Coordinates of N, CA and C and ligand atoms in Angstrom, one line a residue:
M162 N 19.6 19.9 -7.4 CA 19.6 18.7 -6.8 C 18.0 18.3 -7.0
R163 N 17.7 17.3 -7.5 CA 16.3 16.7 -7.6 C 15.9 16.0 -6.3
K164 N 15.0 16.7 -5.8 CA 14.2 15.7 -4.4 C 13.6 14.6 -4.8
P165 N 13.7 13.3 -4.0 CA 13.5 12.1 -4.5 C 11.8 12.2 -4.1
F166 N 11.1 11.5 -4.9 CA 10.0 11.0 -4.9 C 9.3 9.7 -4.9
V167 N 8.5 9.5 -4.2 CA 8.4 8.0 -3.9 C 6.5 7.7 -4.2
A168 N 6.0 7.3 -4.9 CA 4.3 7.2 -5.2 C 3.9 5.9 -5.4
G169 N 3.1 5.7 -4.7 CA 2.4 4.3 -4.3 C 1.2 4.3 -5.1
N170 N 1.3 3.2 -6.1 CA -0.1 3.4 -7.1 C -0.8 2.1 -6.6
W171 N -2.0 2.1 -5.9 CA -2.4 1.1 -5.4 C -3.5 0.5 -6.2
K172 N -3.6 1.1 -7.7 CA -4.5 0.2 -8.9 C -5.6 0.0 -8.2
M173 N -6.5 -1.2 -8.7 CA -7.5 -1.3 -8.3 C -7.7 -2.2 -7.2
N174 N -7.4 -1.7 -6.0 CA -7.0 -2.5 -4.8 C -7.7 -1.7 -3.5
T175 N -7.8 -2.4 -2.6 CA -8.5 -2.0 -1.2 C -9.9 -1.7 -1.0
D176 N -10.4 -1.2 0.0 CA -11.9 -0.6 0.2 C -11.9 0.6 1.0
S177 N -13.1 0.8 1.6 CA -13.0 1.8 2.0 C -12.4 2.0 3.6
L178 N -12.4 0.9 4.0 CA -11.6 0.5 5.3 C -10.2 0.5 5.4
S179 N -9.8 -0.2 4.2 CA -8.3 -0.5 4.0 C -7.6 0.8 3.5
S180 N -8.6 1.2 2.9 CA -7.7 2.5 1.9 C -7.1 3.6 3.3
V181 N -8.2 3.8 4.2 CA -7.9 4.9 5.1 C -7.2 4.1 6.0
S182 N -6.9 2.6 6.3 CA -6.0 2.1 7.5 C -4.7 2.2 6.9
L183 N -4.5 1.8 5.5 CA -3.2 1.9 4.9 C -2.7 3.2 4.9
A184 N -3.2 4.2 4.4 CA -2.9 5.7 4.5 C -2.5 6.2 5.7
K185 N -3.1 5.6 6.8 CA -2.6 6.3 8.1 C -1.4 5.4 8.4
A186 N -1.2 4.2 8.2 CA -0.2 3.5 8.6 C 1.2 4.0 7.9
V187 N 0.9 4.4 6.6 CA 2.1 5.2 5.8 C 2.4 6.2 6.5
A188 N 1.3 7.0 6.5 CA 2.0 8.4 7.5 C 2.5 8.5 8.9
D189 N 2.0 7.2 9.4 CA 2.7 7.1 10.7 C 4.2 6.8 10.7
G190 N 4.5 6.3 9.6 CA 5.7 5.5 9.2 C 6.6 6.3 8.7
V191 N 6.3 7.4 8.1 CA 7.2 8.4 7.3 C 7.0 10.1 7.8
M192 N 6.1 10.3 8.7 CA 5.6 11.8 9.0 C 6.8 12.4 8.9
E193 N 7.9 12.1 9.5 CA 9.1 12.9 9.9 C 9.7 13.0 8.2
L194 N 9.8 12.5 7.5 CA 10.6 12.2 6.2 C 9.9 13.0 5.2
A195 N 8.5 12.7 4.9 CA 7.5 13.1 4.0 C 7.7 14.7 4.0
G196 N 7.8 15.4 2.6 CA 8.0 16.6 2.2 C 9.3 17.4 2.9
E197 N 10.1 16.8 3.8 CA 11.1 17.3 4.2 C 12.5 16.5 3.4
R198 N 12.4 15.2 3.4 CA 13.9 14.6 2.7 C 13.2 14.1 1.4
L199 N 12.1 14.0 1.4 CA 11.5 13.5 0.0 C 9.9 13.6 0.0
D200 N 9.6 13.7 -1.3 CA 8.1 13.8 -1.6 C 7.3 12.6 -1.7
V201 N 6.2 12.4 -1.1 CA 5.4 11.2 -1.0 C 4.1 11.3 -1.5
A202 N 3.7 10.7 -2.4 CA 2.2 10.5 -3.0 C 1.6 8.8 -2.7
V203 N 0.5 8.9 -2.4 CA -0.3 7.9 -2.6 C -1.2 7.8 -3.5
I204 N -1.4 6.8 -4.5 CA -2.6 7.1 -5.5 C -3.9 6.0 -5.5
P205 N -4.6 6.4 -4.7 CA -5.6 5.4 -4.3 C -6.8 5.3 -5.6
P206 N -7.6 4.3 -5.6 CA -8.8 4.4 -6.7 C -9.6 5.8 -6.3
F207 N -9.9 5.8 -7.3 CA -11.0 7.2 -7.6 C -11.8 7.4 -6.1
V208 N -12.5 6.2 -5.9 CA -13.7 6.3 -4.8 C -13.1 6.5 -3.5
Y209 N -11.9 6.1 -3.6 CA -11.4 6.2 -2.1 C -10.4 7.5 -1.8
I210 N -10.6 8.1 -3.1 CA -9.5 9.7 -3.0 C -9.6 10.5 -1.9
S211 N -11.2 10.9 -1.7 CA -11.4 12.0 -0.7 C -11.6 11.2 0.8
A212 N -11.7 10.1 1.0 CA -11.3 9.3 2.5 C -9.8 9.5 2.4
V213 N -9.0 9.5 1.7 CA -7.5 9.2 1.7 C -6.9 10.6 2.0
V214 N -7.6 11.7 1.4 CA -7.2 13.0 1.2 C -7.7 13.3 2.8
G215 N -8.5 13.1 3.3 CA -9.2 13.6 4.7 C -8.2 12.8 5.8
T216 N -7.7 11.2 5.7 CA -6.9 11.0 6.3 C -5.3 11.8 6.5
L217 N -4.9 12.1 5.4 CA -3.9 12.7 5.2 C -3.7 14.2 5.3
S218 N -4.8 14.7 5.8 CA -4.7 16.2 5.7 C -3.9 16.8 6.5
T219 N -3.3 16.4 7.6 CA -2.2 17.0 8.4 C -0.7 16.2 8.4
T220 N -0.8 15.7 7.0 CA 0.9 15.2 6.9 C 1.4 15.8 5.5
H221 N 2.4 15.5 5.0 CA 2.9 16.2 3.6 C 2.9 15.0 2.6
I222 N 1.9 14.2 3.1 CA 2.1 13.0 2.1 C 0.9 13.4 0.8
A223 N 1.1 13.4 -0.4 CA 0.0 13.8 -1.3 C -0.8 12.8 -2.0
V224 N -1.8 13.0 -2.5 CA -2.6 11.9 -3.1 C -2.7 12.2 -4.4
G225 N -2.7 11.2 -5.2 CA -3.0 11.2 -6.5 C -3.9 10.5 -7.2
A226 N -4.0 10.6 -8.5 CA -5.4 9.9 -9.4 C -4.7 8.7 -10.2
Q227 N -5.3 8.0 -10.6 CA -4.8 6.9 -11.5 C -5.0 7.3 -12.9
D228 N -6.0 8.1 -13.1 CA -6.2 8.5 -14.5 C -6.8 9.9 -14.5
V229 N -7.4 10.4 -15.8 CA -8.1 11.7 -15.8 C -8.4 11.9 -17.3
Y230 N -9.7 12.5 -17.3 CA -10.2 12.7 -18.6 C -9.8 14.0 -18.8
F231 N -9.5 14.2 -20.3 CA -9.0 15.7 -20.8 C -10.2 16.6 -21.1
E232 N -11.1 16.3 -21.1 CA -12.4 17.4 -21.2 C -12.7 17.8 -19.7
R233 N -13.4 19.3 -19.9 CA -13.4 19.7 -18.3 C -14.9 19.2 -18.2
Q234 N -15.8 19.2 -18.5 CA -17.0 18.7 -17.9 C -17.9 18.5 -19.4
G235 N -19.3 17.8 -18.9 CA -20.0 17.6 -19.9 C -20.6 16.1 -20.2
A236 N -21.1 16.0 -21.3 CA -21.7 14.3 -21.5 C -20.4 13.7 -21.7
F237 N -19.7 13.0 -20.8 CA -18.8 12.0 -21.0 C -18.8 11.2 -19.9
T238 N -19.9 10.3 -20.1 CA -20.5 9.3 -19.0 C -19.4 8.6 -18.3
G239 N -19.1 8.4 -17.1 CA -17.9 7.8 -16.5 C -16.6 8.2 -16.3
E240 N -16.4 9.3 -16.8 CA -15.0 10.1 -16.7 C -15.1 10.9 -15.6
I241 N -13.6 11.3 -15.6 CA -13.7 12.1 -14.4 C -12.7 13.5 -14.8
S242 N -13.2 14.5 -14.3 CA -12.3 15.8 -14.9 C -10.9 16.1 -14.3
S243 N -10.0 16.9 -14.4 CA -8.8 17.4 -13.7 C -9.3 18.3 -12.6
S244 N -10.3 19.3 -12.8 CA -11.0 20.1 -11.7 C -11.8 19.5 -10.9
M245 N -12.2 18.4 -11.1 CA -13.1 17.3 -10.1 C -12.0 16.9 -9.3
L246 N -10.7 16.3 -9.9 CA -9.8 15.7 -9.0 C -9.2 16.5 -7.9
K247 N -8.9 17.7 -8.9 CA -8.3 18.9 -8.0 C -9.2 19.6 -6.6
D248 N -10.7 19.5 -7.1 CA -11.6 20.2 -6.0 C -11.3 18.9 -4.9
I249 N -11.2 17.7 -5.1 CA -11.3 16.9 -3.7 C -9.6 16.6 -3.4
G250 N -8.9 17.3 -3.8 CA -7.8 17.5 -3.0 C -6.7 16.7 -3.7
C251 N -6.7 16.2 -4.8 CA -5.6 15.6 -5.5 C -4.6 16.6 -6.0
A252 N -3.2 15.9 -5.7 CA -2.1 16.9 -6.5 C -1.5 16.2 -7.7
Y253 N -1.7 14.9 -7.6 CA -1.1 14.1 -8.8 C -2.0 13.6 -9.8
V254 N -1.5 13.0 -11.1 CA -2.3 12.2 -11.7 C -1.2 11.4 -12.4
L255 N -1.7 10.0 -12.9 CA -0.7 9.1 -13.5 C -1.6 9.2 -14.8
C256 N -0.5 9.4 -16.0 CA -1.2 9.7 -17.4 C -0.2 8.4 -18.1
G257 N -0.8 7.5 -18.8 CA -0.4 6.6 -19.3 C 0.2 5.4 -18.9
H258 N -0.4 5.0 -17.7 CA 0.4 3.9 -17.1 C 0.4 3.0 -17.8
S259 N 0.9 1.9 -18.1 CA 1.2 0.9 -19.0 C -0.2 -0.2 -19.0
E260 N -0.9 -0.1 -17.9 CA -2.0 -0.8 -17.6 C -3.3 -0.2 -18.4
R261 N -3.2 1.2 -18.7 CA -4.1 2.2 -19.5 C -3.7 1.7 -21.0
R262 N -2.3 1.6 -21.2 CA -1.9 2.0 -22.5 C -2.3 0.3 -23.2
H263 N -2.3 -0.6 -22.5 CA -2.3 -2.1 -23.0 C -3.5 -2.9 -22.8
I264 N -4.0 -2.8 -21.7 CA -5.3 -3.3 -21.3 C -6.5 -2.3 -21.8
I265 N -6.5 -1.1 -21.6 CA -7.7 -0.2 -21.9 C -7.3 0.5 -23.2
K266 N -6.2 0.0 -23.6 CA -6.0 0.4 -25.2 C -5.9 2.1 -25.5
E267 N -5.2 2.8 -24.4 CA -5.1 4.4 -24.7 C -3.8 4.5 -25.5
D268 N -3.9 5.3 -26.5 CA -3.0 5.5 -27.2 C -2.0 7.0 -27.1
D269 N -0.7 7.3 -27.5 CA -0.4 8.5 -27.1 C -1.0 9.6 -27.4
E270 N -1.9 9.6 -28.2 CA -2.5 11.1 -28.6 C -3.3 11.4 -27.6
L271 N -4.1 10.6 -26.9 CA -5.1 10.3 -25.7 C -4.0 10.9 -24.5
I272 N -3.2 10.1 -24.3 CA -2.4 10.4 -23.2 C -1.8 12.1 -23.3
N273 N -1.5 12.0 -24.5 CA -1.0 13.6 -24.5 C -2.1 14.6 -23.7
R274 N -3.2 14.6 -24.5 CA -4.3 15.1 -24.2 C -4.5 15.3 -22.7
K275 N -4.6 14.2 -22.0 CA -4.6 14.2 -20.7 C -3.6 14.7 -19.9
V276 N -2.2 14.9 -20.5 CA -1.2 15.2 -19.6 C -1.5 16.8 -19.5
S277 N -2.0 17.0 -21.1 CA -2.2 18.6 -21.2 C -3.4 19.4 -20.2
A278 N -4.4 18.5 -20.2 CA -5.4 18.9 -19.3 C -5.2 18.7 -18.1
A279 N -4.5 17.9 -17.6 CA -4.2 17.5 -16.0 C -3.6 19.0 -15.9
I280 N -2.5 19.5 -16.4 CA -1.4 20.7 -16.1 C -2.8 21.7 -15.9
S281 N -3.4 22.0 -17.1 CA -4.2 23.1 -17.3 C -5.0 23.1 -15.8
G282 N -5.7 21.7 -15.3 CA -6.5 21.9 -14.4 C -5.9 22.1 -13.0
G283 N -4.4 22.1 -13.0 CA -3.6 22.5 -11.9 C -3.2 21.4 -11.0
L284 N -3.2 20.1 -12.2 CA -2.5 18.8 -11.4 C -1.2 18.6 -11.7
L285 N -0.7 17.7 -11.2 CA 0.9 17.5 -11.6 C 1.0 16.2 -12.3
P286 N 1.1 15.9 -13.5 CA 1.0 14.6 -13.9 C 2.2 13.9 -13.7
I287 N 1.8 12.7 -13.6 CA 3.4 11.6 -13.9 C 2.9 10.8 -15.0
L288 N 3.7 11.2 -16.1 CA 3.7 10.5 -17.4 C 4.4 9.1 -17.4
C289 N 4.1 8.3 -17.6 CA 4.4 7.1 -17.7 C 4.8 6.4 -19.1
V290 N 6.0 5.7 -19.2 CA 6.5 5.3 -20.6 C 7.3 3.9 -20.1
G291 N 7.4 3.1 -21.3 CA 8.2 1.7 -21.2 C 7.8 1.0 -22.3
E292 N 8.5 0.2 -22.6 CA 8.7 -1.0 -23.5 C 8.2 -2.5 -23.1
L293 N 7.6 -3.0 -24.0 CA 7.2 -4.7 -23.8 C 8.4 -5.6 -24.2
I294 N 8.3 -6.5 -23.4 CA 9.5 -7.5 -23.6 C 10.1 -7.7 -25.2
E295 N 9.0 -7.8 -25.9 CA 9.3 -8.2 -27.3 C 10.1 -6.9 -27.8
Q296 N 10.0 -5.8 -27.6 CA 10.4 -4.7 -28.0 C 12.2 -4.5 -27.4
R297 N 12.2 -5.0 -26.2 CA 13.5 -4.8 -25.4 C 14.3 -5.8 -26.1
K298 N 13.6 -6.9 -26.3 CA 14.6 -7.9 -27.2 C 14.9 -7.9 -28.3
A299 N 14.0 -6.8 -29.2 CA 14.4 -6.6 -30.5 C 15.1 -5.4 -30.7
D300 N 15.8 -4.8 -29.5 CA 16.6 -3.8 -29.1 C 15.8 -2.5 -29.7
E301 N 14.5 -2.3 -29.1 CA 13.9 -1.2 -29.6 C 13.4 -0.5 -28.4
T302 N 14.0 -0.3 -27.4 CA 13.5 0.1 -26.1 C 13.7 1.7 -26.3
E303 N 14.9 2.1 -27.0 CA 15.0 3.6 -27.0 C 14.2 4.2 -27.8
Q304 N 13.8 3.6 -29.2 CA 13.1 4.2 -29.9 C 11.6 4.0 -29.2
V305 N 11.1 3.1 -28.9 CA 9.7 3.2 -28.2 C 9.5 4.1 -26.9
V306 N 10.7 4.2 -26.2 CA 10.4 5.0 -25.0 C 10.6 6.7 -25.6
S307 N 11.5 6.9 -26.5 CA 11.5 8.4 -27.0 C 10.4 8.7 -27.8
N308 N 9.8 7.9 -28.6 CA 8.4 8.1 -29.2 C 7.5 8.3 -28.1
Q309 N 7.2 7.6 -27.2 CA 6.1 7.7 -26.0 C 6.5 9.1 -25.3
L310 N 7.7 9.3 -25.3 CA 8.0 10.6 -24.5 C 7.9 11.8 -25.2
E311 N 7.9 11.9 -26.8 CA 7.8 13.0 -27.7 C 6.2 13.2 -27.8
K312 N 5.5 11.9 -28.1 CA 4.1 12.1 -28.1 C 3.7 12.5 -27.1
G313 N 4.0 12.1 -25.8 CA 3.0 12.3 -24.6 C 3.4 14.0 -24.2
L314 N 4.5 14.2 -24.7 CA 4.9 15.6 -24.1 C 4.5 16.9 -25.2
E315 N 3.8 16.3 -26.3 CA 3.8 17.2 -27.7 C 3.0 18.6 -27.2
G316 N 3.3 19.5 -27.8 CA 2.9 20.6 -27.8 C 2.8 21.6 -26.3
L317 N 3.5 21.0 -25.5 CA 3.7 21.2 -23.9 C 4.9 22.4 -24.0
S318 N 4.3 23.6 -23.4 CA 5.3 24.7 -23.3 C 6.4 24.4 -22.3
E319 N 7.5 25.0 -22.2 CA 8.7 24.9 -20.9 C 7.9 25.1 -19.8
E320 N 7.1 26.0 -19.7 CA 6.7 26.2 -18.3 C 5.6 25.1 -17.7
K321 N 4.8 24.6 -18.5 CA 3.9 23.3 -18.6 C 5.0 22.1 -18.1
L322 N 5.8 21.7 -18.8 CA 7.0 20.9 -18.5 C 7.1 20.8 -17.3
S323 N 7.5 22.1 -16.3 CA 8.0 21.8 -15.2 C 6.8 21.3 -14.0
A324 N 5.7 21.5 -14.6 CA 4.8 20.6 -14.0 C 4.7 18.8 -13.8
V325 N 5.6 18.5 -14.8 CA 5.8 17.2 -15.1 C 6.7 16.0 -14.4
T326 N 6.3 15.0 -14.1 CA 7.2 14.1 -13.5 C 7.1 12.7 -14.6
L327 N 8.2 12.3 -14.7 CA 8.0 11.0 -16.0 C 8.5 9.6 -15.0
A328 N 7.9 8.9 -15.6 CA 8.2 7.3 -15.0 C 8.8 6.6 -16.1
Y329 N 9.8 5.8 -15.8 CA 10.2 4.9 -16.6 C 9.8 3.4 -16.1
E330 N 8.8 2.8 -17.0 CA 8.2 1.3 -16.2 C 8.4 0.4 -17.2
P331 N 9.6 -0.3 -17.3 CA 9.3 -1.3 -18.4 C 8.3 -1.9 -18.0
V332 N 7.4 -2.5 -19.3 CA 6.1 -3.4 -19.0 C 6.6 -4.6 -18.5
W333 N 7.6 -5.2 -18.8 CA 8.0 -6.7 -18.6 C 8.0 -6.4 -17.0
A334 N 8.7 -5.5 -16.5 CA 8.7 -5.5 -14.9 C 7.7 -4.9 -14.0
I335 N 6.6 -4.7 -14.3 CA 5.4 -4.2 -13.7 C 4.6 -5.5 -13.2
G336 N 4.5 -5.6 -12.1 CA 4.0 -6.8 -11.4 C 4.3 -7.9 -11.7
T337 N 5.4 -8.3 -12.1 CA 5.8 -9.7 -12.4 C 6.9 -10.2 -11.8
G338 N 7.6 -9.3 -10.7 CA 8.7 -9.7 -9.8 C 10.1 -9.6 -10.8
L339 N 9.9 -9.1 -12.0 CA 11.0 -8.7 -12.5 C 11.8 -7.5 -12.6
T340 N 12.8 -7.1 -12.2 CA 13.3 -5.7 -11.9 C 14.3 -5.3 -13.3
A341 N 14.0 -4.2 -13.7 CA 15.2 -3.9 -14.6 C 16.2 -3.5 -13.6
T342 N 17.5 -4.1 -13.9 CA 18.7 -3.9 -13.0 C 18.9 -2.5 -13.5
P343 N 19.8 -1.7 -11.9 CA 19.9 -0.4 -11.9 C 20.7 0.1 -13.1
E344 N 21.3 -1.0 -13.6 CA 22.3 -0.1 -15.0 C 21.3 0.0 -16.2
Q345 N 20.1 -0.9 -16.4 CA 19.2 -0.9 -17.4 C 18.2 0.5 -16.9
A346 N 17.8 0.8 -15.9 CA 17.0 1.9 -15.5 C 18.2 3.3 -15.7
Q347 N 19.2 3.1 -15.3 CA 20.0 4.2 -15.6 C 20.1 4.5 -17.1
Q348 N 20.4 3.6 -18.0 CA 20.5 3.7 -19.1 C 19.6 4.3 -19.9
V349 N 18.1 3.9 -19.7 CA 16.9 4.4 -20.6 C 16.6 5.8 -19.7
Q350 N 16.9 6.1 -18.7 CA 16.6 7.0 -18.0 C 17.4 8.2 -18.3
S351 N 18.7 8.1 -18.4 CA 19.6 9.2 -18.7 C 19.5 9.5 -20.2
M352 N 18.7 8.7 -21.1 CA 18.4 8.6 -22.4 C 17.3 9.8 -22.5
M353 N 16.6 9.5 -21.5 CA 15.3 10.1 -21.4 C 15.9 11.8 -21.3
R354 N 16.8 11.7 -20.2 CA 16.9 13.6 -20.0 C 17.7 13.9 -21.3
E355 N 18.5 13.4 -21.9 CA 19.0 13.6 -23.1 C 18.0 14.2 -24.0
L356 N 17.1 13.4 -24.0 CA 16.1 13.8 -25.3 C 15.2 15.3 -24.8
L357 N 14.9 14.8 -23.2 CA 14.2 16.3 -22.9 C 15.4 17.6 -23.2
S358 N 16.5 17.3 -22.7 CA 17.4 18.4 -23.1 C 17.3 18.7 -24.5
D359 N 17.3 18.0 -25.7 CA 17.2 18.2 -27.1 C 15.9 18.8 -27.1
M360 N 14.4 18.4 -26.5 CA 13.3 18.8 -27.1 C 13.1 20.3 -26.1
Y361 N 13.6 20.3 -25.0 CA 13.5 21.9 -24.4 C 14.9 22.5 -24.3
D362 N 15.3 22.2 -23.0 CA 16.9 23.0 -22.3 C 17.3 22.0 -21.5
G363 N 18.9 22.3 -21.6 CA 19.5 21.3 -20.4 C 18.8 21.8 -19.1
Q364 N 18.7 22.9 -18.7 CA 18.5 23.1 -17.5 C 17.2 22.5 -16.9
L365 N 16.2 22.6 -17.8 CA 14.8 22.1 -17.5 C 15.0 20.5 -17.3
A366 N 15.6 20.3 -18.2 CA 16.1 18.4 -18.3 C 16.6 18.1 -17.0
D367 N 17.5 19.0 -16.5 CA 18.1 18.6 -15.3 C 16.8 18.7 -14.1
E368 N 16.3 19.5 -14.4 CA 15.2 19.7 -13.0 C 14.2 18.7 -13.1
I369 N 13.7 18.0 -14.0 CA 12.4 17.1 -14.5 C 12.8 15.8 -13.5
R370 N 11.9 15.4 -12.6 CA 12.6 14.1 -12.1 C 11.8 13.0 -12.9
I371 N 12.8 11.9 -12.7 CA 12.6 10.6 -13.7 C 12.6 9.6 -12.5
L372 N 11.1 8.9 -12.5 CA 10.9 7.9 -11.6 C 11.1 6.3 -12.1
Y373 N 11.7 5.6 -11.5 CA 11.6 4.3 -12.0 C 10.3 3.5 -11.3
G374 N 9.8 2.6 -12.4 CA 8.6 1.7 -11.6 C 9.1 0.1 -12.5
G375 N 8.7 -0.8 -11.4 CA 8.5 -2.0 -12.0 C 9.2 -3.3 -11.0
S376 N 8.5 -3.6 -10.2 CA 8.7 -4.7 -9.1 C 9.6 -4.0 -8.2
V377 N 9.6 -2.9 -7.7 CA 10.5 -2.2 -6.9 C 10.0 -2.9 -5.3
K378 N 10.9 -3.0 -5.0 CA 10.8 -3.9 -3.3 C 11.8 -3.1 -2.3
P379 N 11.4 -3.4 -1.0 CA 12.3 -2.7 0.1 C 13.8 -3.2 -0.4
D380 N 14.0 -4.4 -0.8 CA 15.6 -4.8 -1.0 C 16.0 -4.4 -2.2
N381 N 15.2 -4.0 -3.2 CA 16.0 -3.1 -4.5 C 15.8 -1.7 -4.6
A382 N 15.3 -1.1 -3.8 CA 15.0 0.3 -3.5 C 16.2 1.3 -3.7
A383 N 17.0 0.9 -2.6 CA 18.1 1.7 -2.5 C 19.3 1.5 -3.6
V384 N 19.3 0.6 -4.2 CA 20.3 0.3 -5.3 C 19.6 1.1 -6.7
L385 N 18.6 1.0 -6.7 CA 17.7 1.7 -7.8 C 18.1 3.5 -7.8
M386 N 17.9 3.6 -6.5 CA 18.0 5.0 -6.2 C 19.6 5.5 -6.6
S387 N 20.4 4.5 -6.3 CA 21.8 5.1 -6.4 C 22.4 5.5 -7.7
Q388 N 21.5 5.4 -8.8 CA 21.7 5.6 -9.8 C 21.4 7.5 -10.4
P389 N 22.3 8.0 -10.8 CA 22.3 9.3 -11.0 C 20.7 9.7 -11.5
D390 N 20.5 9.4 -12.7 CA 19.2 9.6 -13.2 C 17.9 9.0 -12.7
V391 N 18.0 8.1 -11.7 CA 16.7 7.7 -11.1 C 16.6 8.5 -9.7
D392 N 15.4 9.3 -9.8 CA 14.9 10.4 -8.7 C 13.8 10.0 -7.9
G393 N 13.4 8.7 -8.2 CA 12.3 8.3 -7.5 C 12.0 6.9 -8.0
L394 N 10.9 6.5 -7.1 CA 10.2 5.1 -7.4 C 8.8 5.2 -7.4
L395 N 8.0 4.7 -8.5 CA 6.9 4.6 -8.7 C 6.5 3.0 -8.3
V396 N 5.8 2.7 -7.1 CA 5.6 1.3 -6.5 C 4.1 0.8 -6.7
G397 N 3.9 -0.2 -7.3 CA 2.5 -0.8 -7.3 C 2.4 -1.9 -6.2
G398 N 2.5 -3.1 -6.2 CA 2.3 -4.1 -5.2 C 2.7 -3.9 -4.2
A399 N 4.1 -3.5 -3.7 CA 4.7 -3.2 -2.6 C 4.2 -1.5 -1.9
S400 N 3.3 -1.2 -2.4 CA 2.8 0.2 -1.9 C 1.4 -0.4 -1.1
L401 N 0.9 -1.4 -1.2 CA -0.1 -2.0 -0.7 C 0.2 -2.7 0.7
K402 N 1.4 -2.7 0.8 CA 1.9 -3.2 2.3 C 2.6 -2.2 3.0
S403 N 2.1 -1.7 4.0 CA 2.6 -0.4 4.5 C 4.0 -0.6 4.9
E404 N 4.2 -1.8 5.6 CA 5.8 -1.7 6.2 C 6.8 -1.8 4.8
D405 N 6.1 -2.5 3.6 CA 7.1 -2.7 2.7 C 7.1 -1.0 2.0
F406 N 6.2 -0.6 1.9 CA 6.3 0.9 1.4 C 7.1 2.0 2.1
I407 N 7.0 1.9 3.5 CA 7.6 2.6 4.6 C 9.2 2.5 4.4
A408 N 9.3 1.2 4.1 CA 11.0 0.5 3.8 C 11.4 1.3 2.6
I409 N 10.5 1.2 1.6 CA 11.2 1.8 0.3 C 11.1 3.1 0.4
I410 N 10.3 3.8 1.0 CA 10.7 5.4 1.1 C 11.7 5.5 2.2
K411 N 12.3 4.8 3.2 CA 13.5 5.1 3.9 C 14.3 4.9 3.2
A412 N 14.1 3.8 2.1 CA 15.7 3.6 1.2 C 16.0 4.6 0.0
A413 N 14.9 5.3 -0.2 CA 15.1 6.3 -1.4 C 15.4 7.6 -0.6
C414 N 15.8 8.0 0.7 CA 15.9 9.3 1.0 C 17.3 9.1 1.8
Ligands
PEP122 C1 3.0 0.2 -11.3 O1 2.0 -0.2 -11.0 O2 3.3 1.3 -12.0 C2 3.8 -1.0 -10.8 C3 5.3 -0.4 -10.9 O3 3.7 -1.9 -10.3 P1 4.4 -3.0 -9.2 O4 5.5 -2.3 -8.7 O5 3.6 -3.9 -9.0 O6 5.4 -3.7 -10.6

């Protein structure tokens, strides 16, 4: 049985006061569930991570980062390493979020180096994959997602793979209010699990959690979670409102 996992990606939002109050409100709302019935993480902007880690230190809610650089240290102005994130109490890190792929222009090779460095640095990467609307319309979803998955995981041993969470996030559903139907999410996510089984082995593929992300809201969370290969949710906009994020977490377990 895969334990459900709900993560809230705050993107470039909040400030020093609201990041702490949001974290507190989420903790108050799901204190009994987090860690017991499901795993929960919040993913603030880098500069508020320490404050949020402090706020959540007595809870079972984990904290993640939205990105990481693959080098360990040195002359890489502006970048943050996995050991730095680990040092301030981060557990998870997003790799290959669609906004980084398409706005910042990260490619699969860079994302693969980040995934690998994150694991070596003791973090748990959440590797995001997903197709553009043109690719879905051209019936290329399977090919695009498989390619991102194969390249994103390239060179990773079985042992390292067990640290990875995957997130299927169709780009056309992120921040748009358009959600993949539960059937669309299931179809892609079961294909991803089959591919993992070919790349590694069936048991490992069975254990890996695959989240769905893209306009998840309190009213669609439960039906998405009812799909056999949807093991959790990666939530953007709705994770900024504590009532909505709490409702999504409750719907997911
Ligand atoms: C995301 O940022 O990963 C995301 C899924 O955003 P939203 O829920 O706003 O679509």
